[in-house]
mmCIF file with all atom_site columns, C-alpha atoms and ligand atoms in Angstrom:
data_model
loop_
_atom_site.group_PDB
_atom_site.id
_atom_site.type_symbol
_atom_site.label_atom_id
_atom_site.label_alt_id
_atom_site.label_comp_id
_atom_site.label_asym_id
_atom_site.label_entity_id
_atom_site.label_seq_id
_atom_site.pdbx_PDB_ins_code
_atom_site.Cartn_x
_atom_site.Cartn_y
_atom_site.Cartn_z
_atom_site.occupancy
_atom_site.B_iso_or_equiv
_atom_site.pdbx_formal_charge
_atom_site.auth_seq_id
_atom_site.auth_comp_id
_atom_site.auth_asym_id
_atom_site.auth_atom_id
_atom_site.pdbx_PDB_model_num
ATOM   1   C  CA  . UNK I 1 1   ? -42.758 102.848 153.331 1.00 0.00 ? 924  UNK I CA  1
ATOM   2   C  CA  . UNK I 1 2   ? -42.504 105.019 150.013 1.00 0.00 ? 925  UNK I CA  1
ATOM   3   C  CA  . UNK I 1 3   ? -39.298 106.455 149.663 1.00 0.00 ? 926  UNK I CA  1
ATOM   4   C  CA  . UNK I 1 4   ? -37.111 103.659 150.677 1.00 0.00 ? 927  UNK I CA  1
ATOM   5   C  CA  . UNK I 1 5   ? -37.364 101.163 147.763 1.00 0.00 ? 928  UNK I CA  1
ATOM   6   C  CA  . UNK I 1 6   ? -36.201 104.359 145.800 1.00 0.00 ? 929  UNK I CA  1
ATOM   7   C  CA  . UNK I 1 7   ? -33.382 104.818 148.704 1.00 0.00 ? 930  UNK I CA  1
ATOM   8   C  CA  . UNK I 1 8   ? -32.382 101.304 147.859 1.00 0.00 ? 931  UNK I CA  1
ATOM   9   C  CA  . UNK I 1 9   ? -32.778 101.186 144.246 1.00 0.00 ? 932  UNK I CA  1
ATOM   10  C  CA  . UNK I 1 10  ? -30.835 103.846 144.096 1.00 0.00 ? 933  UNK I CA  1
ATOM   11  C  CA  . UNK I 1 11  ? -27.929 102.418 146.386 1.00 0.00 ? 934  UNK I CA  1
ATOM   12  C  CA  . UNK I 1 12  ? -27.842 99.161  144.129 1.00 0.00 ? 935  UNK I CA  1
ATOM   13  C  CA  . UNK I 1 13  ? -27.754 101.026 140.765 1.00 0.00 ? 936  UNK I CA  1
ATOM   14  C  CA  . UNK I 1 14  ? -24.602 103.087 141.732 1.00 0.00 ? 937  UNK I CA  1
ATOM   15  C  CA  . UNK I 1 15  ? -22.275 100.512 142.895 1.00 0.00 ? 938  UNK I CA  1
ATOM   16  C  CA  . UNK I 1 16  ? -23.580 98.746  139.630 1.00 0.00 ? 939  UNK I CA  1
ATOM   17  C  CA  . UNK I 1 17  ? -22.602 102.091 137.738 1.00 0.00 ? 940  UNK I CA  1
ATOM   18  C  CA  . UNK I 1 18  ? -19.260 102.181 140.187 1.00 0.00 ? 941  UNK I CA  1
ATOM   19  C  CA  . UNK I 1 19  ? -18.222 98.729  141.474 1.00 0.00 ? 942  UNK I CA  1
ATOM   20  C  CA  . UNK I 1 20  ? -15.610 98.999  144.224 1.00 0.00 ? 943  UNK I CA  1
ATOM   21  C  CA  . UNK I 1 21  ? -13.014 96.989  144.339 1.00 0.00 ? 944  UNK I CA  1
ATOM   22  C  CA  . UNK I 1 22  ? -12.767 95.975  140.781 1.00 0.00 ? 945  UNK I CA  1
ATOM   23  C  CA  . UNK I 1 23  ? -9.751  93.944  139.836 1.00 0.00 ? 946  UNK I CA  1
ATOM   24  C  CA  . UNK I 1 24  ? -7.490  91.131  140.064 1.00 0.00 ? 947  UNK I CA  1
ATOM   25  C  CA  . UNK I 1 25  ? -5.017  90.604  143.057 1.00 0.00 ? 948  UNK I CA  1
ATOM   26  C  CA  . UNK I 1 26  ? -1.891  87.924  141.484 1.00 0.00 ? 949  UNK I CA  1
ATOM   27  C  CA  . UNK I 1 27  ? -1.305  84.890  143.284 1.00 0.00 ? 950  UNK I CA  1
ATOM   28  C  CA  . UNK I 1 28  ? -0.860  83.607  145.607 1.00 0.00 ? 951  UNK I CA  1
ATOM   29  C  CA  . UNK I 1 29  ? -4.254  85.655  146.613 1.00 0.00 ? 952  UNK I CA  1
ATOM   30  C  CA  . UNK I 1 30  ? -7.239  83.003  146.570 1.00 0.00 ? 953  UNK I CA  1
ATOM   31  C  CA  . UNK I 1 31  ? -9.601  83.047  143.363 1.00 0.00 ? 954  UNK I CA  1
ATOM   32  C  CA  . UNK I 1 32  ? -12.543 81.662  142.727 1.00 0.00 ? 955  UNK I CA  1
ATOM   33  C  CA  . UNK I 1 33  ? -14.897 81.667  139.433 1.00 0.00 ? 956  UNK I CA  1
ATOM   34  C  CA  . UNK I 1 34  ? -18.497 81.606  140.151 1.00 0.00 ? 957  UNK I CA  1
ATOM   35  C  CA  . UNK I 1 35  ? -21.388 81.196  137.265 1.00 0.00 ? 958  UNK I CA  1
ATOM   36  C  CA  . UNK I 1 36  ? -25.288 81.923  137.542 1.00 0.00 ? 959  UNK I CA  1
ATOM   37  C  CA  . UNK I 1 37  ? -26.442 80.361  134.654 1.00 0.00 ? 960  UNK I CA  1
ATOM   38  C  CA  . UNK I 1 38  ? -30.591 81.204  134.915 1.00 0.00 ? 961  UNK I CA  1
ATOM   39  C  CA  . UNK I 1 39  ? -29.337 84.972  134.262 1.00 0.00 ? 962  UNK I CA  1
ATOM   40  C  CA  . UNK I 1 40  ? -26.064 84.841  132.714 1.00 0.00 ? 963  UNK I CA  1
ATOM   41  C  CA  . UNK I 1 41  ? -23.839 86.434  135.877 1.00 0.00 ? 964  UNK I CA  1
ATOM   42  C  CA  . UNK I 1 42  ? -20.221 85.559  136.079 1.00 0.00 ? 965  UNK I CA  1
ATOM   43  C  CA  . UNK I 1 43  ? -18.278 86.636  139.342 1.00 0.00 ? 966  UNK I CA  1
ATOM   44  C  CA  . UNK I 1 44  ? -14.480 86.663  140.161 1.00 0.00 ? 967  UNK I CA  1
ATOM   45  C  CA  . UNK I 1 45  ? -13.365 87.047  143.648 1.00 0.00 ? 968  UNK I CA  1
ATOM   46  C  CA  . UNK I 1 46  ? -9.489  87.238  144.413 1.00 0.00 ? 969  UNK I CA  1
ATOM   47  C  CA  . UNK I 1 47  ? -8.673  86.847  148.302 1.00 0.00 ? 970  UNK I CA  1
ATOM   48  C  CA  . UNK I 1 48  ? -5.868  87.996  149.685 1.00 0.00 ? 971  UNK I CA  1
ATOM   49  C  CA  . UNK I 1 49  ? -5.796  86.921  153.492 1.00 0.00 ? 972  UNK I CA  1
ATOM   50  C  CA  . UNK I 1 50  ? -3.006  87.081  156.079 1.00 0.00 ? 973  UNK I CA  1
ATOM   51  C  CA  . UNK I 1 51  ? -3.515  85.906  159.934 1.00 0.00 ? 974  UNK I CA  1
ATOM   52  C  CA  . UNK I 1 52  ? -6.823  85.528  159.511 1.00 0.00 ? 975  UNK I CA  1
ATOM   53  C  CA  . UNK I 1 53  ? -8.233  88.986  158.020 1.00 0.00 ? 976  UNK I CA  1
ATOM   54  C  CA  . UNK I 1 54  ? -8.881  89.850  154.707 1.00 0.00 ? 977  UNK I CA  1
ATOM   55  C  CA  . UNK I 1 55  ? -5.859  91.848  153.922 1.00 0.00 ? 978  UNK I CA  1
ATOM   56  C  CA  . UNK I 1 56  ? -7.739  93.078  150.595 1.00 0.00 ? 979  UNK I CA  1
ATOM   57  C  CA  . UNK I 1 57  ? -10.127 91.790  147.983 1.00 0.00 ? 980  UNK I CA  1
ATOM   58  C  CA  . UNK I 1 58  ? -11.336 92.556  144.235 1.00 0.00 ? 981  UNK I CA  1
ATOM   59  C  CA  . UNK I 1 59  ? -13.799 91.409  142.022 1.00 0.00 ? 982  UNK I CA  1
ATOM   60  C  CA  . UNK I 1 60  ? -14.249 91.178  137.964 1.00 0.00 ? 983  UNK I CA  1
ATOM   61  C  CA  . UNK I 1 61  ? -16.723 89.627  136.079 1.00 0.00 ? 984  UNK I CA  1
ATOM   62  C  CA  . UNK I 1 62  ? -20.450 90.711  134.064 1.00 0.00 ? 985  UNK I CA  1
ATOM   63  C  CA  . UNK I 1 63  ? -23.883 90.623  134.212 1.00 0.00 ? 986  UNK I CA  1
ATOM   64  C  CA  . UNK I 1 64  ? -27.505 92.022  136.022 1.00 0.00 ? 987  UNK I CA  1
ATOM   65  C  CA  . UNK I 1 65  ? -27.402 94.838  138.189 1.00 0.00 ? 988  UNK I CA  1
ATOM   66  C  CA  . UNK I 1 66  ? -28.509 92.453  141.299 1.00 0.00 ? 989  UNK I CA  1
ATOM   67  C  CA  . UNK I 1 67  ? -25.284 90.670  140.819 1.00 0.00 ? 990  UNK I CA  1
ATOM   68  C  CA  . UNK I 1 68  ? -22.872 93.071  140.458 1.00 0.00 ? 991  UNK I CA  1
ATOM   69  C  CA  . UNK I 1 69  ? -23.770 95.274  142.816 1.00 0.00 ? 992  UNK I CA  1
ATOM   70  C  CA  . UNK I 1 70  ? -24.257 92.629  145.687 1.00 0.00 ? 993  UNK I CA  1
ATOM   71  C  CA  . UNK I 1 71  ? -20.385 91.747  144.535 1.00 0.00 ? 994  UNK I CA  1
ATOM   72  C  CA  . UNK I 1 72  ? -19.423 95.340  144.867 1.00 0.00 ? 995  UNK I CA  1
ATOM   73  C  CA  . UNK I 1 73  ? -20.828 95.827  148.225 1.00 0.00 ? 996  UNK I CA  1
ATOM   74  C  CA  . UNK I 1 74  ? -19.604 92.694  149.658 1.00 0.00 ? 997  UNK I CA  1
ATOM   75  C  CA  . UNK I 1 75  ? -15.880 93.731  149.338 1.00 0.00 ? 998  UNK I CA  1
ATOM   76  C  CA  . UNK I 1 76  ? -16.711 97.352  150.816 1.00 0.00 ? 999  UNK I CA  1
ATOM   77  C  CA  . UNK I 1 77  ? -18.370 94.722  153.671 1.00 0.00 ? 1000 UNK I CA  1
ATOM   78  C  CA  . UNK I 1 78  ? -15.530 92.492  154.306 1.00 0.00 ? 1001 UNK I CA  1
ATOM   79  C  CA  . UNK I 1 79  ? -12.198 94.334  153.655 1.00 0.00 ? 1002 UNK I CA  1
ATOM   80  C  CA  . UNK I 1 80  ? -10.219 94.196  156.277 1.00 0.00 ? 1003 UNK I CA  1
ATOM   81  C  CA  . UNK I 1 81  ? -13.011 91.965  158.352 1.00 0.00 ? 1004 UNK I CA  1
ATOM   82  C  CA  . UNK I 1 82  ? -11.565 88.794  160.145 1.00 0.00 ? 1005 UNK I CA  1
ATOM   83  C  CA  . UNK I 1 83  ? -12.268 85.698  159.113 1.00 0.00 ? 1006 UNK I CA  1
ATOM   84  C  CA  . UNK I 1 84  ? -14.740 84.970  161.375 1.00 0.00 ? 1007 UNK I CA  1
ATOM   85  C  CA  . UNK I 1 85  ? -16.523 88.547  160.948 1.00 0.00 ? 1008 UNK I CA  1
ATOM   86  C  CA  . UNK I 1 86  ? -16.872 87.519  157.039 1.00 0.00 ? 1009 UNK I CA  1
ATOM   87  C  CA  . UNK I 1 87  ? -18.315 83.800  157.502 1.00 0.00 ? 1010 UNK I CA  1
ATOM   88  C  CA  . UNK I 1 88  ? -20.732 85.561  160.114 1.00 0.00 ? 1011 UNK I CA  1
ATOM   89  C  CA  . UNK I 1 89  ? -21.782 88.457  157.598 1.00 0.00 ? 1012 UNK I CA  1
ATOM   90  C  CA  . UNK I 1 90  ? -21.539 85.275  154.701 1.00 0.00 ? 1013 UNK I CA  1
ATOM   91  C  CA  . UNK I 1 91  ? -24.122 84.059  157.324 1.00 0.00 ? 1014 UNK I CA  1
ATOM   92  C  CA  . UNK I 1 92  ? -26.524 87.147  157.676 1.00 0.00 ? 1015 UNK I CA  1
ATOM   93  C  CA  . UNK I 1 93  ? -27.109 87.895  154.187 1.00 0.00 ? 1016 UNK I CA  1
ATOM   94  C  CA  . UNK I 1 94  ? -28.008 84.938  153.019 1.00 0.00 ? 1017 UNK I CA  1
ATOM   95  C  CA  . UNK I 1 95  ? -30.273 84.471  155.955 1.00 0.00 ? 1018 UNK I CA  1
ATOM   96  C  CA  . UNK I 1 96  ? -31.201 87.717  154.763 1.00 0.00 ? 1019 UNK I CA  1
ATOM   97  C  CA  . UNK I 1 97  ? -32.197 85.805  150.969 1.00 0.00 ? 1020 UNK I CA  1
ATOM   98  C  CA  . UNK I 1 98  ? -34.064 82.934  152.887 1.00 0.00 ? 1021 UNK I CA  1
ATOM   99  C  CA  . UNK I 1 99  ? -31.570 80.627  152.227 1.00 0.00 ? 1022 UNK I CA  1
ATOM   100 C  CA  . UNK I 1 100 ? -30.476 79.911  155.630 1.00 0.00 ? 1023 UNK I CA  1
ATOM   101 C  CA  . UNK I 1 101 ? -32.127 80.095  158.994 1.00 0.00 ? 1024 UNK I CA  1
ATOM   102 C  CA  . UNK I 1 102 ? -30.592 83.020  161.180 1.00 0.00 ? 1025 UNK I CA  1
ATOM   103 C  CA  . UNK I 1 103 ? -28.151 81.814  163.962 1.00 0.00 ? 1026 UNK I CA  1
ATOM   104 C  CA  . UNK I 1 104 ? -28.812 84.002  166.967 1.00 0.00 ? 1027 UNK I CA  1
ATOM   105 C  CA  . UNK I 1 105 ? -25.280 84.479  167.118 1.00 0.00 ? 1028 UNK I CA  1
ATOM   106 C  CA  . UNK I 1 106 ? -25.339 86.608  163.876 1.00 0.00 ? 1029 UNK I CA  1
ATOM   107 C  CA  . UNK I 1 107 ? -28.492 88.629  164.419 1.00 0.00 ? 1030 UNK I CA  1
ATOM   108 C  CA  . UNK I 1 108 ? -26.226 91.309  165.112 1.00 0.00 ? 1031 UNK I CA  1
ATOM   109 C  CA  . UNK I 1 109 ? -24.467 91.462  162.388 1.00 0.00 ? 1032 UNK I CA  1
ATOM   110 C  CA  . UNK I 1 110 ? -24.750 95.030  160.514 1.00 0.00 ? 1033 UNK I CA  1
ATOM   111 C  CA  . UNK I 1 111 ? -25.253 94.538  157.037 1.00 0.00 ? 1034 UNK I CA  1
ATOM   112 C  CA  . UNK I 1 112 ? -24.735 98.588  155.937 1.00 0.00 ? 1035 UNK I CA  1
ATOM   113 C  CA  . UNK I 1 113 ? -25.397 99.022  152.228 1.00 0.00 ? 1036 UNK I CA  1
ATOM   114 C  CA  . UNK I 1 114 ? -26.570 95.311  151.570 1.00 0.00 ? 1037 UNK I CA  1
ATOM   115 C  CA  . UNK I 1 115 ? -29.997 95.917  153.248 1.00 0.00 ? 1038 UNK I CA  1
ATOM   116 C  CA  . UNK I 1 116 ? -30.869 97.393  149.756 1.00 0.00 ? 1039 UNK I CA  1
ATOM   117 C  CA  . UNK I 1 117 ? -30.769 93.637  148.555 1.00 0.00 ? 1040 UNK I CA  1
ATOM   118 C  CA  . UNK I 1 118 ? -33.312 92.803  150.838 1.00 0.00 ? 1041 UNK I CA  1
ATOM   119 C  CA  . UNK I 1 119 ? -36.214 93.594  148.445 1.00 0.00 ? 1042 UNK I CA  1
ATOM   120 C  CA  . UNK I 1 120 ? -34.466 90.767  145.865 1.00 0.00 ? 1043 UNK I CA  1
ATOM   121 C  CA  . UNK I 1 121 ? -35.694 87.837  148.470 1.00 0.00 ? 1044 UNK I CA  1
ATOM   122 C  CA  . UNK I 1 122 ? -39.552 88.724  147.049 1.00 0.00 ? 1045 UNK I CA  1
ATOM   123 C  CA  . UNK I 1 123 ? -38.065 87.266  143.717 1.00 0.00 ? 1046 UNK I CA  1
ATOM   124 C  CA  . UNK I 1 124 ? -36.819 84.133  143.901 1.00 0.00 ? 1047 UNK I CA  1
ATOM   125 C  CA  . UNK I 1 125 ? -35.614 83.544  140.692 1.00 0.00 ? 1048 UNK I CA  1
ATOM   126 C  CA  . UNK I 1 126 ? -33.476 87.248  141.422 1.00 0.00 ? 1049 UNK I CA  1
ATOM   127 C  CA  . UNK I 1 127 ? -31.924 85.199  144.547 1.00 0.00 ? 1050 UNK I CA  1
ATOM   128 C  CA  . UNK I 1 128 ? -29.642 83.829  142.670 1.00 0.00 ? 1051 UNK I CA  1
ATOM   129 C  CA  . UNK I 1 129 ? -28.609 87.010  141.344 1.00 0.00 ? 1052 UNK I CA  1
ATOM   130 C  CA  . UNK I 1 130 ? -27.778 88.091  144.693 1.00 0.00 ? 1053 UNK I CA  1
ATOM   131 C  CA  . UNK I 1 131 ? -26.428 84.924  146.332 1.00 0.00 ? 1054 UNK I CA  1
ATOM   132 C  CA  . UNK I 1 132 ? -23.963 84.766  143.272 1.00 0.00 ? 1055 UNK I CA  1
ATOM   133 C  CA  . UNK I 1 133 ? -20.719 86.403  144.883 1.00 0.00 ? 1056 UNK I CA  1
ATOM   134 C  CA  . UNK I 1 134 ? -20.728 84.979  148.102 1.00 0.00 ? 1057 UNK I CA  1
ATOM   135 C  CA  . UNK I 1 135 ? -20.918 81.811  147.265 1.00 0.00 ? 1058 UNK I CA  1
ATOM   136 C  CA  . UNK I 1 136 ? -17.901 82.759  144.965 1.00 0.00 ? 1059 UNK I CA  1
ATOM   137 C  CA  . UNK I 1 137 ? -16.323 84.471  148.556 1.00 0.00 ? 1060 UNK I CA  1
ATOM   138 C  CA  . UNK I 1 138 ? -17.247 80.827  150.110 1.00 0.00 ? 1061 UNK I CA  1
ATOM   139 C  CA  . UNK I 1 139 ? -15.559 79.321  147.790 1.00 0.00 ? 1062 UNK I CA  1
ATOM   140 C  CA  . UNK I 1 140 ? -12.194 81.049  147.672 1.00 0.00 ? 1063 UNK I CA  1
ATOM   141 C  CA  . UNK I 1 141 ? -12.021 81.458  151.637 1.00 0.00 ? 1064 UNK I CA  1
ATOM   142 C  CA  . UNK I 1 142 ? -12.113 77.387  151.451 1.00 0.00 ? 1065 UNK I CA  1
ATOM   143 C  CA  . UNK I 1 143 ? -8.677  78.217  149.349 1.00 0.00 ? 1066 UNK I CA  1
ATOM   144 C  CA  . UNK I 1 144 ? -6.968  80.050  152.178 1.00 0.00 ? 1067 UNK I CA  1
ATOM   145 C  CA  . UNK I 1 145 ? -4.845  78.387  154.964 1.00 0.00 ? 1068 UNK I CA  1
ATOM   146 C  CA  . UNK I 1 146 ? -7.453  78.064  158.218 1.00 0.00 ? 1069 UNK I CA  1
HETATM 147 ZN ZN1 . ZN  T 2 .   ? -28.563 88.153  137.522 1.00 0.00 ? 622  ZN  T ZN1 1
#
């Protein structure tokens, strides 16, 4: 389908050129430091949750255009999201990468903007890239009270 890689390109390149949610939250917000060292990507995620939703969430940190703007999109996707909306979308995208095998339960799940990242799971080495900030988001949620 011509047309739609450019769609998608074109998606990833301007929340690389205009990251939402860029920042630090102070503590006690959750943060978590997460490294891809195959491409050089470094990803902050501060998590600020209260009963059980993500009250608000930023992100700093450098490197490929795959990286950055899967870290951008993913706050857009799971600001004020429960808890259990965000493990289930945590869920769908990387079943999305072909890291995990899709739970029925989470076929649903819409994943908006982040379908433009679905062209990175034809480069594995790019997975990575794209995996990067929620397993940073896995991380800090593992901070936060259950
Ligand atoms: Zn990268």
């Amino acid at each position: 389908m011509p047309g739609l890689e450019d769609l998608y390109r074109e998606i990833i390149l301007d929340h690389y050129r205009t990251p939402r949610n860029r920042g630090e939250l102070a503590p006690p917000a959750a943060h978590a430091v997460g490294h891809n060292p195959l491409c050089g990507d470094e990803i902050e995620v501060y998590l600020d949750v209260a009963d059980g939703m993500v009250n608000d969430i930023k992100v700093g940190g450098q490197g490929c255009s795959i990286s950055q703007s899967s870290a951008s999109m993913m706050t857009q996707a799971v600001k004020g999201k429960s808890l259990e909306e965000v493990r289930a979308l945590v869920h769908r995208f990387r079943s999305m990468m072909s890291i995990e095998e899709l739970d029925e339960s989470a076929a649903e799940v819409k994943l908006g903007d982040l379908e433009a990242l679905q062209g990175v799971v034809k480069f594995p080495v790019r997975i990575k890239c794209a995996v990067l900030a929620w397993n940073t988001l896995t991380e800090a949620l593992t901070q936060t009270a259950p």
